[in-house]
Amino acid sequence: MKPPVLDSRLDQLADYPFTRLTRLLGGPAEPSSIVMSIGEPQHTPPALVAEVLAAQAGLWGKYPPANGSPDFRQAVTAWANRRFDLPAGLIDPEKAVLPVAGTREALFLIAQTVCGPRQGERPLVLLPNPFYQVYAGAAVMAGATPVYVPGADGPASQPDFSALAPEILERAALAYLCTPANPQGSVADAALLERSVRAARRHGFVLASDECYSEIWDKAPPPGVLSTCAALGEGLSHVVAFNSLSKRSSVPGLRSGFAMGDERVMAAFNRLRSYGGAATPLPILAAAAALWRDEAHVEVNRDLYRAKLDVAEDILAGRFGFIRPAGGFFLWLDVGDGEAAAVKLWRDAGIRVLPGAYLAGEDQSGVNPGKPYIRVALVHDLETTGNALGRLAQVLGG
Ligand SMILES: Cc1ncc(COP(=O)(O)O)c(C=O)c1O
């Protein structure tokens, strides 16, 4: 029998971080485990979700259009206008906005949209290091070469793509920014966003700004790439912003987000997704539109995370290189050897955390900058989180 031929690029993908974690820890989580390895919010979803889904149940019988419903596109446009104080008309809801089935698939498919072959040369995809694992996989499966760009001001900071050599920027098809960053929680300031957008425009690549943690902030709302576009002029040229309800509204299971940006890129993205994307069902679009129109539940949610950061700071300040994240809900702790710490925490305390090495790639000197770290997701209630962090500090010493 002749075996089926598989795409050899799949061999270049690292195993998914959670697969590696299960292997490292010798099995999956148990009901009594405290799972802080995955960024899956455990807060109660707003009641509004179930209400709208029930009210719109008649729409399950319809195929949803790939570009969603006018109501959804208007709701997210109005949200972006409010949140980033954008001038009217910057975003055309009919041309610049698409629903996505969670930002993961969208962040993956944007690479397939922009990384075509270029006169025999593989395009480059620029990504932060450490990074959200999907960026690297998307680059590889799109036939591009990932370029890991470290933080400009040390391992916890944001990368500055504009400082790369012009020959790298000329070969780039796509750059992923993640602000607030998973895993470190750092935020790109307005000046960095501006330099990044200018570099994308000058060198002709697309800047994908993953902002799915933008609403989980501590002291101040992080700026977004759309406000940079408003400040710079030239519309949304070369830019696509991605956002999601998974973290903002604690509904990761709803699988609902949006992409918003350069109309030329969005048209191509819609074309690709019309063939291979998962269209969001109409009842989910209706629930999502209601969630984007409501800020009250987001404020409550944000306060819950802030209280957990207070507890984390009480327990961990001055230890494990603790930095209170400006955004998002992860702690990025320097424990010396992330894998060894993850094994110890699991064995001695039943706590699962993710070794930082699984969220980073080797730099040019063969060093994985995530190796000394663990990522700890503050997704449980305050009491569970406080108890777990207390145990963590006890088990790891520090
Ligand atoms: C940085 C980042 N981007 C995107 C996603 C994908 O989220 P979703 O597909 O639920 O929108 C995640 C999920 O953990 C993430 O951490």
mmCIF file of N, CA and C in Angstrom, residues 228-292:
data_model
loop_
_atom_site.group_PDB
_atom_site.id
_atom_site.type_symbol
_atom_site.label_atom_id
_atom_site.label_comp_id
_atom_site.label_asym_id
_atom_site.label_seq_id
_atom_site.Cartn_x
_atom_site.Cartn_y
_atom_site.Cartn_z
ATOM 1 N N THR A 228 -3.481 54.598 16.274
ATOM 2 C CA THR A 228 -2.286 55.032 15.542
ATOM 3 C C THR A 228 -2.657 55.398 14.110
ATOM 4 N N CYS A 229 -3.501 54.575 13.509
ATOM 5 C CA CYS A 229 -3.931 54.863 12.132
ATOM 6 C C CYS A 229 -4.629 56.226 12.083
ATOM 7 N N ALA A 230 -5.479 56.473 13.078
ATOM 8 C CA ALA A 230 -6.186 57.759 13.092
ATOM 9 C C ALA A 230 -5.187 58.905 13.202
ATOM 10 N N ALA A 231 -4.147 58.710 14.012
ATOM 11 C CA ALA A 231 -3.170 59.792 14.213
ATOM 12 C C ALA A 231 -2.311 60.004 12.973
ATOM 13 N N LEU A 232 -1.988 58.920 12.282
ATOM 14 C CA LEU A 232 -1.039 59.033 11.155
ATOM 15 C C LEU A 232 -1.687 59.457 9.841
ATOM 16 N N GLY A 233 -2.993 59.215 9.704
ATOM 17 C CA GLY A 233 -3.615 59.439 8.392
ATOM 18 C C GLY A 233 -3.391 58.224 7.490
ATOM 19 N N GLU A 234 -3.850 58.291 6.237
ATOM 20 C CA GLU A 234 -3.756 57.167 5.284
ATOM 21 C C GLU A 234 -4.674 56.003 5.680
ATOM 22 N N GLY A 235 -5.751 56.306 6.375
ATOM 23 C CA GLY A 235 -6.742 55.267 6.696
ATOM 24 C C GLY A 235 -6.132 54.118 7.480
ATOM 25 N N LEU A 236 -6.579 52.914 7.146
ATOM 26 C CA LEU A 236 -6.096 51.723 7.877
ATOM 27 C C LEU A 236 -5.023 50.999 7.068
ATOM 28 N N SER A 237 -4.393 51.709 6.181
ATOM 29 C CA SER A 237 -3.451 51.087 5.245
ATOM 30 C C SER A 237 -2.411 50.212 5.953
ATOM 31 N N HIS A 238 -2.255 48.977 5.471
ATOM 32 C CA HIS A 238 -1.240 48.002 5.925
ATOM 33 C C HIS A 238 -1.481 47.437 7.327
ATOM 34 N N VAL A 239 -2.642 47.720 7.885
ATOM 35 C CA VAL A 239 -2.864 47.332 9.286
ATOM 36 C C VAL A 239 -4.113 46.465 9.405
ATOM 37 N N VAL A 240 -4.047 45.409 10.223
ATOM 38 C CA VAL A 240 -5.263 44.690 10.614
ATOM 39 C C VAL A 240 -5.212 44.482 12.132
ATOM 40 N N ALA A 241 -6.273 44.898 12.810
ATOM 41 C CA ALA A 241 -6.379 44.679 14.260
ATOM 42 C C ALA A 241 -7.291 43.473 14.493
ATOM 43 N N PHE A 242 -6.918 42.659 15.472
ATOM 44 C CA PHE A 242 -7.708 41.477 15.822
ATOM 45 C C PHE A 242 -8.157 41.615 17.267
ATOM 46 N N ASN A 243 -9.424 41.320 17.514
ATOM 47 C CA ASN A 243 -9.894 41.337 18.892
ATOM 48 C C ASN A 243 -10.938 40.237 19.081
ATOM 49 N N SER A 244 -11.246 39.962 20.329
ATOM 50 C CA SER A 244 -12.007 38.751 20.630
ATOM 51 C C SER A 244 -12.860 38.949 21.875
ATOM 52 N N LEU A 245 -13.926 38.186 21.963
ATOM 53 C CA LEU A 245 -14.738 38.209 23.182
ATOM 54 C C LEU A 245 -14.269 37.193 24.221
ATOM 55 N N SER A 246 -13.325 36.341 23.827
ATOM 56 C CA SER A 246 -12.928 35.238 24.715
ATOM 57 C C SER A 246 -12.462 35.738 26.068
ATOM 58 N N LYS A 247 -11.639 36.799 26.065
ATOM 59 C CA LYS A 247 -11.082 37.306 27.312
ATOM 60 C C LYS A 247 -11.934 38.468 27.823
ATOM 61 N N ARG A 248 -12.309 39.375 26.920
ATOM 62 C CA ARG A 248 -13.080 40.565 27.320
ATOM 63 C C ARG A 248 -14.363 40.184 28.039
ATOM 64 N N SER A 249 -15.062 39.178 27.497
ATOM 65 C CA SER A 249 -16.380 38.839 28.034
ATOM 66 C C SER A 249 -16.410 37.436 28.633
ATOM 67 N N SER A 250 -15.250 36.836 28.821
ATOM 68 C CA SER A 250 -15.138 35.491 29.433
ATOM 69 C C SER A 250 -15.979 34.447 28.698
ATOM 70 N N VAL A 251 -15.964 34.487 27.375
ATOM 71 C CA VAL A 251 -16.709 33.486 26.605
ATOM 72 C C VAL A 251 -15.812 32.819 25.555
ATOM 73 N N PRO A 252 -14.742 32.142 25.994
ATOM 74 C CA PRO A 252 -13.868 31.506 25.002
ATOM 75 C C PRO A 252 -14.602 30.454 24.166
ATOM 76 N N GLY A 253 -15.659 29.876 24.736
ATOM 77 C CA GLY A 253 -16.391 28.847 24.005
ATOM 78 C C GLY A 253 -17.324 29.395 22.937
ATOM 79 N N LEU A 254 -17.576 30.696 22.959
ATOM 80 C CA LEU A 254 -18.469 31.283 21.946
ATOM 81 C C LEU A 254 -17.785 31.309 20.576
ATOM 82 N N ARG A 255 -16.435 31.321 20.600
ATOM 83 C CA ARG A 255 -15.611 31.420 19.397
ATOM 84 C C ARG A 255 -16.034 32.626 18.563
ATOM 85 N N SER A 256 -15.813 33.776 19.109
ATOM 86 C CA SER A 256 -16.222 34.976 18.390
ATOM 87 C C SER A 256 -15.236 36.116 18.585
ATOM 88 N N GLY A 257 -14.784 36.639 17.455
ATOM 89 C CA GLY A 257 -13.906 37.798 17.460
ATOM 90 C C GLY A 257 -14.097 38.578 16.173
ATOM 91 N N PHE A 258 -13.206 39.520 15.929
ATOM 92 C CA PHE A 258 -13.286 40.234 14.654
ATOM 93 C C PHE A 258 -11.897 40.620 14.175
ATOM 94 N N ALA A 259 -11.816 40.851 12.882
ATOM 95 C CA ALA A 259 -10.624 41.433 12.269
ATOM 96 C C ALA A 259 -11.086 42.721 11.611
ATOM 97 N N MET A 260 -10.246 43.768 11.697
ATOM 98 C CA MET A 260 -10.654 45.089 11.211
ATOM 99 C C MET A 260 -9.416 45.767 10.632
ATOM 100 N N GLY A 261 -9.483 46.182 9.384
ATOM 101 C CA GLY A 261 -8.279 46.827 8.864
ATOM 102 C C GLY A 261 -8.355 47.199 7.401
ATOM 103 N N ASP A 262 -7.193 47.278 6.811
ATOM 104 C CA ASP A 262 -6.967 47.682 5.416
ATOM 105 C C ASP A 262 -7.968 46.973 4.489
ATOM 106 N N GLU A 263 -8.743 47.767 3.752
ATOM 107 C CA GLU A 263 -9.841 47.176 2.973
ATOM 108 C C GLU A 263 -9.350 46.199 1.909
ATOM 109 N N ARG A 264 -8.143 46.451 1.360
ATOM 110 C CA ARG A 264 -7.610 45.527 0.348
ATOM 111 C C ARG A 264 -7.289 44.181 0.995
ATOM 112 N N VAL A 265 -6.702 44.238 2.168
ATOM 113 C CA VAL A 265 -6.342 42.998 2.866
ATOM 114 C C VAL A 265 -7.610 42.272 3.312
ATOM 115 N N MET A 266 -8.575 43.043 3.784
ATOM 116 C CA MET A 266 -9.803 42.420 4.282
ATOM 117 C C MET A 266 -10.579 41.748 3.141
ATOM 118 N N ALA A 267 -10.545 42.346 1.952
ATOM 119 C CA ALA A 267 -11.234 41.721 0.810
ATOM 120 C C ALA A 267 -10.580 40.375 0.480
ATOM 121 N N ALA A 268 -9.242 40.348 0.502
ATOM 122 C CA ALA A 268 -8.531 39.097 0.206
ATOM 123 C C ALA A 268 -8.779 38.066 1.319
ATOM 124 N N PHE A 269 -8.798 38.562 2.533
ATOM 125 C CA PHE A 269 -9.019 37.695 3.705
ATOM 126 C C PHE A 269 -10.425 37.067 3.627
ATOM 127 N N ASN A 270 -11.388 37.884 3.234
ATOM 128 C CA ASN A 270 -12.766 37.390 3.115
ATOM 129 C C ASN A 270 -12.874 36.347 2.001
ATOM 130 N N ARG A 271 -12.112 36.575 0.944
ATOM 131 C CA ARG A 271 -12.119 35.635 -0.183
ATOM 132 C C ARG A 271 -11.590 34.279 0.298
ATOM 133 N N LEU A 272 -10.461 34.316 1.016
ATOM 134 C CA LEU A 272 -9.876 33.072 1.536
ATOM 135 C C LEU A 272 -10.838 32.399 2.509
ATOM 136 N N ARG A 273 -11.408 33.210 3.413
ATOM 137 C CA ARG A 273 -12.277 32.625 4.443
ATOM 138 C C ARG A 273 -13.603 32.136 3.866
ATOM 139 N N SER A 274 -14.013 32.676 2.715
ATOM 140 C CA SER A 274 -15.238 32.180 2.084
ATOM 141 C C SER A 274 -15.049 30.717 1.685
ATOM 142 N N TYR A 275 -13.805 30.338 1.376
ATOM 143 C CA TYR A 275 -13.521 28.940 1.037
ATOM 144 C C TYR A 275 -13.231 28.105 2.286
ATOM 145 N N GLY A 276 -12.348 28.621 3.144
ATOM 146 C CA GLY A 276 -11.834 27.749 4.203
ATOM 147 C C GLY A 276 -12.058 28.225 5.613
ATOM 148 N N GLY A 277 -12.725 29.343 5.805
ATOM 149 C CA GLY A 277 -12.899 29.840 7.177
ATOM 150 C C GLY A 277 -14.173 29.279 7.798
ATOM 151 N N ALA A 278 -14.257 29.343 9.113
ATOM 152 C CA ALA A 278 -15.482 28.926 9.797
ATOM 153 C C ALA A 278 -16.355 30.169 9.953
ATOM 154 N N ALA A 279 -17.473 30.212 9.205
ATOM 155 C CA ALA A 279 -18.378 31.367 9.335
ATOM 156 C C ALA A 279 -19.050 31.318 10.707
ATOM 157 N N THR A 280 -19.218 32.491 11.300
ATOM 158 C CA THR A 280 -19.832 32.536 12.638
ATOM 159 C C THR A 280 -21.359 32.445 12.496
ATOM 160 N N PRO A 281 -21.998 31.504 13.197
ATOM 161 C CA PRO A 281 -23.463 31.353 13.110
ATOM 162 C C PRO A 281 -24.201 32.643 13.492
ATOM 163 N N LEU A 282 -25.345 32.861 12.862
ATOM 164 C CA LEU A 282 -26.083 34.118 13.072
ATOM 165 C C LEU A 282 -26.500 34.351 14.538
ATOM 166 N N PRO A 283 -26.952 33.327 15.283
ATOM 167 C CA PRO A 283 -27.280 33.612 16.693
ATOM 168 C C PRO A 283 -26.040 34.069 17.477
ATOM 169 N N ILE A 284 -24.885 33.521 17.143
ATOM 170 C CA ILE A 284 -23.652 33.923 17.842
ATOM 171 C C ILE A 284 -23.277 35.350 17.455
ATOM 172 N N LEU A 285 -23.469 35.698 16.202
ATOM 173 C CA LEU A 285 -23.204 37.088 15.793
ATOM 174 C C LEU A 285 -24.099 38.053 16.571
ATOM 175 N N ALA A 286 -25.351 37.653 16.782
ATOM 176 C CA ALA A 286 -26.287 38.529 17.519
ATOM 177 C C ALA A 286 -25.840 38.675 18.974
ATOM 178 N N ALA A 287 -25.423 37.556 19.588
ATOM 179 C CA ALA A 287 -24.954 37.629 20.982
ATOM 180 C C ALA A 287 -23.682 38.463 21.053
ATOM 181 N N ALA A 288 -22.799 38.273 20.078
ATOM 182 C CA ALA A 288 -21.532 39.013 20.064
ATOM 183 C C ALA A 288 -21.798 40.509 19.924
ATOM 184 N N ALA A 289 -22.726 40.873 19.046
ATOM 185 C CA ALA A 289 -23.036 42.298 18.853
ATOM 186 C C ALA A 289 -23.527 42.895 20.175
ATOM 187 N N ALA A 290 -24.369 42.145 20.895
ATOM 188 C CA ALA A 290 -24.885 42.643 22.188
ATOM 189 C C ALA A 290 -23.729 42.812 23.183
ATOM 190 N N LEU A 291 -22.780 41.887 23.172
ATOM 191 C CA LEU A 291 -21.650 41.987 24.112
ATOM 192 C C LEU A 291 -20.760 43.182 23.779
ATOM 193 N N TRP A 292 -20.493 43.414 22.496
ATOM 194 C CA TRP A 292 -19.645 44.560 22.134
ATOM 195 C C TRP A 292 -20.332 45.880 22.479
#
